[in-house]
Coordinates of C-alpha atoms in Angstrom, one line a residue:
Chain A
X1 CA 104.0 -75.6 -44.3
X2 CA 101.7 -77.8 -46.3
X3 CA 99.8 -78.8 -43.2
X4 CA 99.2 -75.2 -42.2
X5 CA 97.8 -74.5 -45.6
X6 CA 95.3 -77.4 -45.4
X7 CA 94.3 -76.4 -41.9
X8 CA 93.6 -72.8 -42.9
X9 CA 91.7 -74.0 -46.0
X10 CA 89.4 -76.0 -43.7
X11 CA 88.9 -73.0 -41.5
X12 CA 88.2 -70.9 -44.6
X13 CA 85.6 -73.3 -45.8
X14 CA 84.0 -73.3 -42.3
X15 CA 83.7 -69.5 -42.5
X16 CA 82.4 -69.4 -46.0
X17 CA 79.7 -72.0 -45.4
X18 CA 78.2 -69.8 -42.7
X19 CA 77.2 -67.4 -45.5
X20 CA 74.9 -67.8 -48.5
X21 CA 76.9 -67.5 -51.7
X22 CA 75.6 -64.0 -52.6
X23 CA 77.6 -61.0 -53.7
X24 CA 76.2 -58.9 -50.9
X25 CA 77.8 -61.2 -48.3
X26 CA 81.3 -60.3 -49.6
X27 CA 82.1 -57.6 -47.0
X28 CA 80.9 -59.8 -44.0
X29 CA 83.0 -62.7 -45.3
X30 CA 86.1 -60.5 -45.7
X31 CA 85.6 -59.0 -42.2
X32 CA 85.4 -62.6 -40.8
X33 CA 88.5 -63.9 -42.6
X34 CA 90.5 -60.7 -41.8
X35 CA 89.6 -61.1 -38.1
X36 CA 90.4 -64.9 -38.0
X37 CA 93.8 -64.8 -39.9
X38 CA 94.9 -61.2 -39.4
X39 CA 94.8 -60.6 -43.2
X40 CA 93.3 -62.0 -46.4
X41 CA 95.8 -64.2 -48.2
X42 CA 95.9 -65.0 -51.9
X43 CA 94.6 -68.5 -51.2
X44 CA 91.7 -67.0 -49.2
X45 CA 90.9 -64.6 -52.1
X46 CA 90.8 -67.5 -54.5
X47 CA 88.5 -69.5 -52.3
X48 CA 86.1 -66.5 -51.9
X49 CA 86.2 -65.9 -55.6
X50 CA 85.2 -69.4 -56.3
X51 CA 82.5 -69.5 -53.6
X52 CA 80.8 -66.3 -54.8
X53 CA 81.7 -66.7 -58.5
X54 CA 83.3 -63.3 -58.9
X55 CA 86.8 -62.5 -60.3
X56 CA 89.8 -62.5 -57.8
X57 CA 90.8 -59.1 -59.1
X58 CA 87.4 -57.6 -58.0
X59 CA 87.9 -59.1 -54.5
X60 CA 91.3 -57.6 -54.3
X61 CA 89.8 -54.3 -55.4
X62 CA 87.3 -54.4 -52.6
X63 CA 89.9 -55.3 -49.9
X64 CA 92.2 -52.5 -51.0
X65 CA 89.3 -50.0 -50.6
X66 CA 88.9 -50.5 -46.8
X67 CA 91.5 -49.3 -44.3
X68 CA 90.7 -52.2 -41.9
X69 CA 91.2 -55.0 -44.4
X70 CA 94.6 -56.2 -45.3
X71 CA 96.4 -58.4 -47.8
X72 CA 99.5 -58.6 -45.6
X73 CA 99.8 -60.4 -42.3
X74 CA 99.4 -57.9 -39.4
X75 CA 100.3 -58.3 -35.8
X76 CA 98.1 -60.1 -33.2
X77 CA 97.3 -56.7 -31.8
X78 CA 96.7 -53.9 -34.2
X79 CA 97.0 -50.5 -32.5
X80 CA 95.3 -47.7 -34.3
X81 CA 95.9 -44.2 -32.9
X82 CA 93.5 -41.5 -34.0
X83 CA 95.3 -38.6 -35.7
X84 CA 92.3 -36.4 -36.5
X85 CA 92.0 -32.9 -35.2
X86 CA 90.5 -33.2 -31.8
X87 CA 92.8 -36.0 -30.7
X88 CA 95.7 -34.1 -32.3
X89 CA 94.9 -31.1 -30.2
X90 CA 94.4 -33.2 -27.1
X91 CA 98.1 -34.4 -27.3
X92 CA 98.2 -37.3 -29.8
X93 CA 101.9 -36.6 -30.6
X94 CA 103.2 -37.5 -27.2
X95 CA 101.2 -40.7 -27.3
X96 CA 102.5 -41.6 -30.8
X97 CA 106.1 -41.1 -29.7
X98 CA 105.5 -43.2 -26.5
X99 CA 104.0 -46.1 -28.5
X100 CA 106.9 -46.1 -30.9
X101 CA 109.4 -46.2 -28.0
X102 CA 107.6 -48.9 -26.1
X103 CA 107.0 -51.2 -29.1
X104 CA 110.3 -50.4 -30.8
X105 CA 108.7 -49.9 -34.2
X106 CA 107.5 -46.9 -36.3
X107 CA 103.9 -46.3 -37.6
X108 CA 103.1 -48.6 -40.4
X109 CA 105.3 -51.4 -39.1
X110 CA 104.8 -54.8 -37.3
X111 CA 107.0 -56.1 -34.5
X112 CA 109.3 -58.9 -35.6
X113 CA 107.6 -61.3 -33.1
X114 CA 104.3 -60.7 -34.9
X115 CA 102.7 -59.3 -31.8
X116 CA 102.0 -55.7 -32.6
X117 CA 101.2 -53.6 -35.6
X118 CA 101.1 -49.8 -35.2
X119 CA 99.0 -47.6 -37.4
X120 CA 97.3 -44.2 -37.6
X121 CA 93.5 -44.0 -38.1
X122 CA 91.2 -41.2 -39.0
X123 CA 88.5 -40.0 -36.6
X124 CA 87.1 -42.8 -34.4
X125 CA 84.4 -40.8 -32.7
X126 CA 86.1 -40.3 -29.4
X127 CA 86.7 -36.6 -29.8
X128 CA 85.3 -35.8 -26.3
X129 CA 87.8 -38.2 -24.7
X130 CA 91.0 -37.7 -26.7
X131 CA 93.6 -38.8 -27.4
X132 CA 92.2 -42.2 -28.2
X133 CA 93.1 -45.4 -29.9
X134 CA 91.7 -48.8 -30.9
X135 CA 93.4 -52.0 -30.1
X136 CA 91.7 -54.6 -32.2
X137 CA 88.0 -54.3 -31.1
X138 CA 88.6 -52.3 -28.0
X139 CA 88.8 -48.6 -27.6
X140 CA 91.1 -46.7 -25.2
X141 CA 90.4 -43.1 -24.4
X142 CA 91.9 -40.1 -22.5
X143 CA 95.4 -41.6 -23.1
X144 CA 98.5 -40.4 -21.3
X145 CA 102.1 -41.6 -21.8
X146 CA 101.8 -43.5 -18.4
X147 CA 98.6 -45.2 -19.6
X148 CA 100.3 -46.2 -22.8
X149 CA 103.1 -48.0 -20.9
X150 CA 100.5 -49.9 -18.8
X151 CA 98.4 -50.9 -21.8
X152 CA 101.4 -52.1 -23.8
X153 CA 102.7 -54.1 -20.8
X154 CA 99.3 -55.7 -20.3
X155 CA 99.0 -56.6 -24.0
X156 CA 102.5 -58.1 -24.0
X157 CA 101.6 -60.3 -21.0
X158 CA 98.3 -61.4 -22.5
X159 CA 100.0 -62.1 -25.9
X160 CA 102.5 -64.5 -24.3
X161 CA 99.7 -66.7 -22.8
Chain B
X1 CA 66.6 -15.4 -23.3
X2 CA 65.4 -18.3 -25.5
X3 CA 65.4 -21.6 -23.8
X4 CA 68.0 -23.7 -25.6
X5 CA 68.1 -26.8 -23.5
X6 CA 64.6 -28.2 -24.1
X7 CA 65.0 -31.9 -24.7
X8 CA 63.5 -34.7 -26.8
X9 CA 66.1 -37.4 -27.2
X10 CA 67.6 -36.9 -23.8
X11 CA 64.1 -36.6 -22.3
X12 CA 61.5 -39.2 -21.3
X13 CA 61.0 -42.3 -23.4
X14 CA 58.9 -45.4 -23.1
X15 CA 59.9 -48.2 -25.4
X16 CA 57.2 -49.4 -27.9
X17 CA 54.7 -46.5 -27.5
X18 CA 55.6 -44.9 -30.8
X19 CA 55.6 -48.2 -32.6
X20 CA 52.2 -49.1 -31.2
X21 CA 50.8 -45.8 -32.4
X22 CA 52.4 -46.3 -35.9
X23 CA 50.9 -49.8 -36.2
X24 CA 47.5 -48.5 -35.5
X25 CA 47.8 -46.2 -38.5
X26 CA 48.1 -47.0 -42.2
X27 CA 51.6 -46.7 -43.7
X28 CA 50.7 -43.6 -45.7
X29 CA 49.4 -41.9 -42.5
X30 CA 52.7 -42.6 -40.8
X31 CA 54.6 -41.1 -43.7
X32 CA 52.2 -38.1 -43.6
X33 CA 52.9 -37.5 -39.9
X34 CA 56.6 -37.6 -40.4
X35 CA 56.3 -35.2 -43.4
X36 CA 54.2 -32.8 -41.3
X37 CA 56.8 -32.8 -38.5
X38 CA 59.3 -31.2 -40.9
X39 CA 62.0 -33.6 -39.7
X40 CA 65.1 -33.4 -41.9
X41 CA 68.0 -35.9 -42.0
X42 CA 70.4 -35.5 -39.1
X43 CA 73.4 -36.9 -41.0
X44 CA 74.4 -33.6 -42.5
X45 CA 72.6 -33.3 -45.8
X46 CA 69.3 -32.5 -44.3
X47 CA 66.9 -34.2 -46.8
X48 CA 63.3 -34.2 -45.6
X49 CA 62.8 -37.6 -44.0
X50 CA 59.0 -37.9 -44.7
X51 CA 59.6 -37.2 -48.4
X52 CA 62.3 -39.8 -48.6
X53 CA 59.8 -42.3 -47.1
X54 CA 57.1 -41.3 -49.5
X55 CA 59.3 -41.9 -52.5
X56 CA 60.0 -45.4 -51.3
X57 CA 56.4 -46.1 -50.3
X58 CA 55.2 -45.2 -53.8
X59 CA 57.7 -47.7 -55.4
X60 CA 56.0 -50.9 -56.5
X61 CA 57.2 -54.3 -55.3
X62 CA 57.3 -56.3 -52.1
X63 CA 61.0 -56.3 -51.6
X64 CA 62.1 -53.1 -50.0
X65 CA 64.8 -52.3 -47.4
X66 CA 65.5 -49.7 -44.6
X67 CA 69.0 -49.1 -43.5
X68 CA 70.2 -47.3 -40.4
X69 CA 73.3 -45.4 -41.3
X70 CA 75.6 -45.9 -38.3
X71 CA 78.8 -45.0 -40.3
X72 CA 79.4 -41.9 -38.3
X73 CA 82.8 -40.7 -39.5
X74 CA 82.7 -37.0 -39.8
X75 CA 85.7 -35.6 -37.8
X76 CA 84.4 -34.3 -34.5
X77 CA 81.1 -36.2 -34.5
X78 CA 80.3 -38.8 -31.8
X79 CA 76.6 -38.3 -31.1
X80 CA 75.6 -41.6 -32.8
X81 CA 78.1 -43.5 -30.7
X82 CA 76.3 -42.2 -27.6
X83 CA 72.8 -43.0 -29.0
X84 CA 73.9 -46.6 -30.1
X85 CA 75.5 -47.3 -26.7
X86 CA 72.9 -45.7 -24.4
X87 CA 69.6 -45.7 -26.4
X88 CA 69.8 -48.7 -28.8
X89 CA 66.1 -49.6 -28.4
X90 CA 65.1 -46.1 -29.7
X91 CA 67.2 -46.5 -32.8
X92 CA 65.7 -49.9 -33.5
X93 CA 62.1 -48.7 -32.8
X94 CA 62.7 -45.9 -35.3
X95 CA 64.0 -48.3 -37.9
X96 CA 61.0 -50.6 -37.4
X97 CA 58.6 -47.8 -37.9
X98 CA 60.4 -46.8 -41.0
X99 CA 60.1 -50.4 -42.3
X100 CA 56.4 -50.4 -41.6
X101 CA 55.9 -47.0 -43.3
X102 CA 57.5 -47.9 -46.6
X103 CA 56.6 -51.6 -46.7
X104 CA 59.9 -53.3 -45.8
X105 CA 60.3 -56.5 -43.9
X106 CA 64.0 -56.3 -43.4
X107 CA 66.2 -53.6 -41.9
X108 CA 69.9 -53.3 -41.5
X109 CA 72.2 -51.3 -39.3
X110 CA 75.4 -50.4 -41.1
X111 CA 77.8 -50.0 -38.2
X112 CA 81.2 -48.5 -38.8
X113 CA 84.1 -50.9 -38.1
X114 CA 85.5 -48.4 -35.6
X115 CA 82.4 -49.0 -33.5
X116 CA 82.7 -52.8 -33.4
X117 CA 82.7 -52.6 -29.6
X118 CA 79.0 -51.5 -29.7
X119 CA 78.0 -54.6 -31.6
X120 CA 77.2 -56.8 -28.5
X121 CA 74.9 -54.0 -27.1
X122 CA 73.0 -53.9 -30.3
X123 CA 72.7 -57.7 -30.6
X124 CA 71.5 -57.9 -27.0
X125 CA 68.9 -55.2 -27.6
X126 CA 67.6 -56.9 -30.8
X127 CA 67.2 -60.2 -28.8
X128 CA 65.4 -58.4 -26.0
X129 CA 63.0 -56.5 -28.3
X130 CA 62.1 -59.8 -30.0
X131 CA 61.2 -61.3 -26.6
X132 CA 59.0 -58.3 -26.0
X133 CA 57.3 -58.8 -29.4
X134 CA 58.5 -55.3 -30.5
X135 CA 60.6 -56.9 -33.3
X136 CA 60.4 -60.1 -35.3
X137 CA 57.2 -62.0 -36.4
X138 CA 53.7 -60.5 -36.0
X139 CA 54.8 -57.4 -34.0
X140 CA 52.3 -56.5 -31.3
X141 CA 49.8 -58.9 -33.0
X142 CA 49.5 -56.5 -35.9
X143 CA 50.5 -59.0 -38.6
X144 CA 53.6 -56.9 -39.4
X145 CA 56.9 -58.9 -39.6
X146 CA 60.2 -57.1 -39.3
X147 CA 63.7 -58.2 -38.7
X148 CA 67.1 -56.4 -38.3
X149 CA 70.6 -57.5 -39.3
X150 CA 73.8 -55.7 -38.5
X151 CA 76.4 -55.2 -41.1
X152 CA 79.9 -54.0 -40.2
X153 CA 81.9 -51.5 -42.2
X154 CA 85.7 -51.8 -42.5
X155 CA 87.1 -48.3 -42.2
X156 CA 86.0 -46.0 -45.0
X157 CA 84.7 -42.5 -44.3
X158 CA 83.0 -42.2 -47.7
X159 CA 80.7 -45.1 -46.8
X160 CA 78.7 -42.6 -44.8
X161 CA 77.4 -41.2 -48.1
X162 CA 74.2 -43.2 -48.7
X163 CA 75.0 -44.5 -52.2
X164 CA 78.6 -45.5 -51.1
X165 CA 77.0 -47.3 -48.1
X166 CA 74.7 -49.2 -50.4
X167 CA 77.5 -50.2 -52.8
X168 CA 79.5 -51.4 -49.8
X169 CA 76.5 -53.5 -48.6
X170 CA 76.1 -54.9 -52.1
X171 CA 79.6 -56.2 -51.9
X172 CA 81.5 -53.6 -54.0
X173 CA 84.0 -50.9 -53.3
X174 CA 82.2 -48.2 -51.4
X175 CA 82.1 -45.7 -54.2
X176 CA 79.3 -43.2 -54.7
X177 CA 77.1 -43.6 -57.9
X178 CA 75.6 -41.0 -60.2
X179 CA 72.0 -40.2 -59.4
X180 CA 69.3 -40.9 -60.5
X181 CA 68.3 -43.6 -59.9
X182 CA 68.1 -42.7 -56.2
X183 CA 68.4 -45.3 -53.5
X184 CA 64.6 -45.1 -52.9
X185 CA 64.3 -46.4 -56.5
X186 CA 67.3 -48.8 -56.8
X187 CA 69.3 -49.4 -53.6
X188 CA 70.3 -52.5 -51.7
X189 CA 70.0 -55.5 -54.0
X190 CA 68.7 -53.0 -56.6
X191 CA 65.5 -52.7 -54.5
X192 CA 63.8 -49.5 -53.2
X193 CA 65.8 -48.6 -50.1
X194 CA 65.6 -45.9 -47.4
X195 CA 68.8 -44.9 -45.7
X196 CA 68.4 -42.9 -42.5
X197 CA 70.9 -41.5 -40.0
X198 CA 70.9 -43.0 -36.4
X199 CA 69.7 -39.7 -34.8
X200 CA 67.0 -39.2 -37.5
X201 CA 65.5 -42.6 -36.6
X202 CA 65.6 -41.8 -32.9
X203 CA 63.2 -38.9 -33.4
X204 CA 60.6 -41.1 -35.1
X205 CA 59.1 -42.8 -32.0
X206 CA 58.5 -39.4 -30.5
X207 CA 56.9 -37.9 -33.6
X208 CA 54.5 -40.9 -33.7
X209 CA 53.7 -40.9 -30.0
X210 CA 53.5 -37.2 -29.4
X211 CA 52.6 -35.9 -32.8
X212 CA 54.0 -33.7 -35.5
X213 CA 52.7 -30.5 -34.0
X214 CA 54.5 -31.2 -30.7
X215 CA 57.7 -31.8 -32.5
X216 CA 57.3 -28.6 -34.5
X217 CA 57.2 -26.7 -31.2
X218 CA 60.9 -27.2 -31.0
X219 CA 63.4 -25.4 -33.2
X220 CA 62.5 -22.9 -35.9
X221 CA 60.1 -22.9 -38.8
X222 CA 62.4 -24.3 -41.4
X223 CA 64.5 -26.3 -39.0
X224 CA 62.1 -28.1 -36.7
X225 CA 63.1 -30.1 -33.6
X226 CA 66.2 -30.4 -31.5
X227 CA 69.7 -31.6 -32.6
X228 CA 72.5 -33.4 -30.9
X229 CA 75.8 -31.6 -31.0
X230 CA 79.1 -33.3 -30.6
X231 CA 81.4 -30.6 -29.1
X232 CA 85.1 -31.0 -28.6
X233 CA 88.4 -29.0 -28.8
X234 CA 89.4 -26.2 -26.4
X235 CA 86.5 -26.2 -24.0
X236 CA 85.8 -27.1 -20.4
X237 CA 83.1 -29.7 -21.0
X238 CA 83.4 -31.7 -24.1
X239 CA 80.5 -34.1 -24.9
X240 CA 77.1 -34.5 -26.6
X241 CA 74.5 -31.7 -26.1
X242 CA 70.9 -31.7 -27.2
X243 CA 69.9 -28.2 -28.2
X244 CA 67.1 -26.6 -30.3
X245 CA 67.9 -25.8 -33.9
X246 CA 68.3 -22.1 -34.3
X247 CA 70.6 -21.8 -31.3
X248 CA 73.4 -19.3 -31.8
X249 CA 77.0 -20.4 -31.8
X250 CA 77.6 -17.9 -28.9
X251 CA 75.0 -19.7 -26.8
X252 CA 76.7 -23.0 -27.5
X253 CA 80.2 -21.7 -26.7
X254 CA 79.0 -20.3 -23.4
X255 CA 77.3 -23.5 -22.4
X256 CA 80.3 -25.7 -23.0
X257 CA 82.8 -23.4 -21.4
X258 CA 84.9 -22.4 -24.5
X259 CA 88.3 -21.1 -23.5
X260 CA 88.9 -17.8 -25.4
X261 CA 87.9 -19.2 -28.8
X262 CA 89.3 -17.6 -31.9
X263 CA 87.7 -20.0 -34.4
X264 CA 85.1 -22.7 -34.5
X265 CA 84.7 -25.5 -37.0
X266 CA 81.0 -26.0 -37.5
X267 CA 79.7 -29.1 -39.3
X268 CA 82.9 -31.2 -39.1
X269 CA 85.8 -31.2 -41.5
X270 CA 83.4 -30.8 -44.4
X271 CA 81.7 -27.9 -42.7
X272 CA 83.0 -24.4 -42.4
X273 CA 85.4 -22.6 -40.0
X274 CA 84.0 -19.4 -38.6
X275 CA 85.7 -16.5 -36.8
X276 CA 84.5 -14.3 -33.9
X277 CA 82.5 -12.0 -36.2
X278 CA 80.1 -14.9 -37.0
X279 CA 79.6 -16.3 -33.5
X280 CA 76.2 -14.7 -33.1
X281 CA 74.8 -16.6 -36.1
X282 CA 72.2 -19.4 -35.6
X283 CA 72.9 -23.0 -36.4
X284 CA 70.1 -24.4 -38.6
X285 CA 69.5 -25.6 -42.1
X286 CA 69.2 -21.9 -43.1
X287 CA 72.2 -20.8 -41.0
X288 CA 75.5 -22.3 -40.0
X289 CA 75.7 -26.0 -41.1
X290 CA 73.8 -28.2 -38.6
X291 CA 75.8 -31.4 -39.0
X292 CA 76.3 -31.4 -35.3
X293 CA 80.1 -31.4 -35.1
X294 CA 81.5 -28.4 -33.3
X295 CA 85.3 -28.1 -32.8
X296 CA 86.6 -25.1 -30.8
X297 CA 90.0 -23.6 -31.4
X298 CA 91.6 -21.5 -28.7
X299 CA 93.7 -18.4 -29.2
X300 CA 97.0 -20.2 -29.5
X301 CA 96.0 -22.7 -32.2
X302 CA 97.8 -22.5 -35.5
X303 CA 95.1 -22.5 -38.2
X304 CA 97.4 -23.6 -40.9
X305 CA 98.1 -26.8 -39.0
X306 CA 94.3 -27.2 -38.4
X307 CA 93.8 -26.9 -42.2
X308 CA 96.6 -29.3 -43.0
X309 CA 95.0 -31.9 -40.6
X310 CA 91.6 -31.6 -42.4
X311 CA 93.2 -31.9 -45.9
X312 CA 95.3 -34.9 -44.9
X313 CA 92.0 -36.5 -43.9
X314 CA 90.3 -35.8 -47.2
X315 CA 93.3 -36.9 -49.2
X316 CA 93.2 -40.3 -47.4
X317 CA 89.4 -40.7 -47.5
X318 CA 88.6 -39.6 -51.1
X319 CA 87.6 -42.8 -52.8
X320 CA 89.6 -41.8 -55.8
X321 CA 86.9 -42.4 -58.3
X322 CA 86.4 -38.9 -59.7
X323 CA 89.3 -36.6 -60.7
X324 CA 88.2 -33.3 -59.1
X325 CA 88.1 -34.8 -55.6
X326 CA 91.1 -37.2 -55.9
X327 CA 93.5 -34.6 -57.5
X328 CA 91.9 -31.5 -56.0
X329 CA 92.3 -32.5 -52.4
X330 CA 95.9 -33.6 -53.1
X331 CA 96.7 -30.2 -54.7
X332 CA 95.1 -28.3 -51.8
X333 CA 97.2 -30.2 -49.3
X334 CA 100.3 -29.6 -51.4
X335 CA 99.5 -25.9 -51.4
X336 CA 99.2 -25.9 -47.6
X337 CA 102.6 -27.5 -47.4
X338 CA 104.0 -24.8 -49.6
X339 CA 102.4 -22.1 -47.4
X340 CA 104.0 -23.8 -44.4
X341 CA 107.4 -23.5 -46.0
X342 CA 106.8 -20.0 -47.1
X343 CA 107.0 -21.0 -50.8
X344 CA 103.5 -20.2 -52.0
X345 CA 102.8 -17.1 -54.0
X346 CA 99.5 -15.2 -53.7
X347 CA 99.1 -15.9 -57.4
X348 CA 99.2 -19.6 -56.8
X349 CA 96.8 -19.2 -53.8
X350 CA 94.3 -17.6 -56.3
X351 CA 94.7 -20.6 -58.6
X352 CA 93.9 -22.9 -55.7
X353 CA 90.8 -20.9 -54.9
X354 CA 89.6 -21.5 -58.5
X355 CA 90.4 -25.2 -58.0
X356 CA 88.0 -25.1 -55.0
X357 CA 85.2 -23.9 -57.2
X358 CA 85.9 -26.7 -59.7
X359 CA 85.8 -29.3 -57.0
X360 CA 82.6 -27.9 -55.5
X361 CA 80.8 -28.0 -58.9
X362 CA 82.1 -31.1 -60.5
X363 CA 82.8 -33.7 -57.8
X364 CA 80.5 -36.7 -57.9
X365 CA 79.5 -36.8 -54.2
X366 CA 79.3 -34.7 -51.0
X367 CA 82.9 -35.5 -50.1
X368 CA 84.5 -33.6 -53.0
X369 CA 81.8 -31.0 -53.0
X370 CA 82.3 -30.0 -49.4
X371 CA 86.0 -30.7 -48.7
X372 CA 87.2 -27.3 -50.2
X373 CA 85.0 -25.6 -47.5
X374 CA 87.7 -25.8 -44.9
X375 CA 90.3 -24.3 -47.3
X376 CA 88.0 -21.5 -48.4
X377 CA 86.7 -20.5 -44.9
X378 CA 90.1 -20.7 -43.1
X379 CA 91.8 -18.7 -45.8
X380 CA 89.1 -16.1 -45.8
X381 CA 88.9 -15.7 -42.0
X382 CA 92.6 -16.1 -41.2
X383 CA 94.5 -14.5 -44.1
X384 CA 97.1 -13.0 -41.7
X385 CA 98.0 -16.4 -40.3
X386 CA 97.9 -18.3 -43.6
X387 CA 99.0 -16.1 -46.5
X388 CA 101.0 -13.4 -44.8
X389 CA 102.8 -15.6 -42.3

């Protein structure tokens, strides 16, 4: 375990040094770290606090404000299904049930192998092509239950590589 | 019949023409031209763009900023996604002109985290425009330097509110502040800052190249120009439409192939829900809210479910800072759940209506001031479905 901590600390420093130590770089730093590790750990928060010279509690406060930042480890692939009105009317419910079945988890959970997290999100601006979801940085639109099966299979294959 | 399909943004465009024209004028002349055009912010609030620029121009000091608000989060809105994907050079040209007009050397695009897949397109465009000398140092040999950086959001609807956006960029929780001071006085890094919507900025190159008078030939007297409408729901052809302001809802519904609509949400979740009797009204700053989001509900939709969806949204997206918004939205949602179970007395509904008034008058920002609109308008127009069900 110790070696993993040291390794990630080095990676943290590499990320931090890309930014000037200014308060207005906090959100870009948090976004980078969240992307790299899948969450922002207590160690990371302390490193950022020291680098920017702001209290850890404030950093925690900022993280908790944003839906896409997390203090808990998430899956390699975070699936975010839009639940806002136009996607809801376009048949979001069927997609939701299919995702739960295919992944074997409920919304708000992460698979035990750490591969997938399943979440709802508010409007992602794909109302003309609903139902829609984000998988990490990619958007999938006009979803059907069949498409969901294909996408999940593809991600499972890619995740094992 | 009035022609409703005249185009500006979806019409002809040559990159750099507007910018060149702007650089041949003095900054205050650019501001004057935008003021004369009557252009009002396309993000929803509708503040006169030229006036905002004038406030920032008049502030003293060398360090000023312009920010493109690409935090498009209003339910049912996706026009900025289309502009950023398909016309990024127009957005950047508008932002560059804004920078020149107020005296800023640095611009930012605050892109919502949900649109991260647009980031490569924007970065590529910025590089390309630098090569063409339309961005960067000594633009078109005018002596004007201007650079653009992209900042990513991380999933927070309220950051579309300009002060919340600035707080977020400053490295704080994206919570709205009391005004004054306005962002044009104290914004990013506490310096004078102009925040403009993506679509607003896209109109700027046209106003400069073709003139304010030309722009005013579109739309109505108090609502000049065209507007992009994001249209979804129970219709044949969902998508983004460019229409003149002042267009009636009926004309829009016919154009998009609405399927027997009984209700339309105009202006997004924070807009209002209108029934058939109001379909002949115009959409403009003086009429139905011109935010641009139009969601059509067919005959078989349960309006209580629609209302519940909107309120769940507001409960989640309220920043929680001020009590009327945080508690108010929660209580309205609770009331809707009681209505759903048939456990809500008319007396309690009346109390909730009073609560709506309190929220509208005492919430700190636009979120809490407008979130009761869906409750009020759906209850008023669909009493039978909601209260007497």
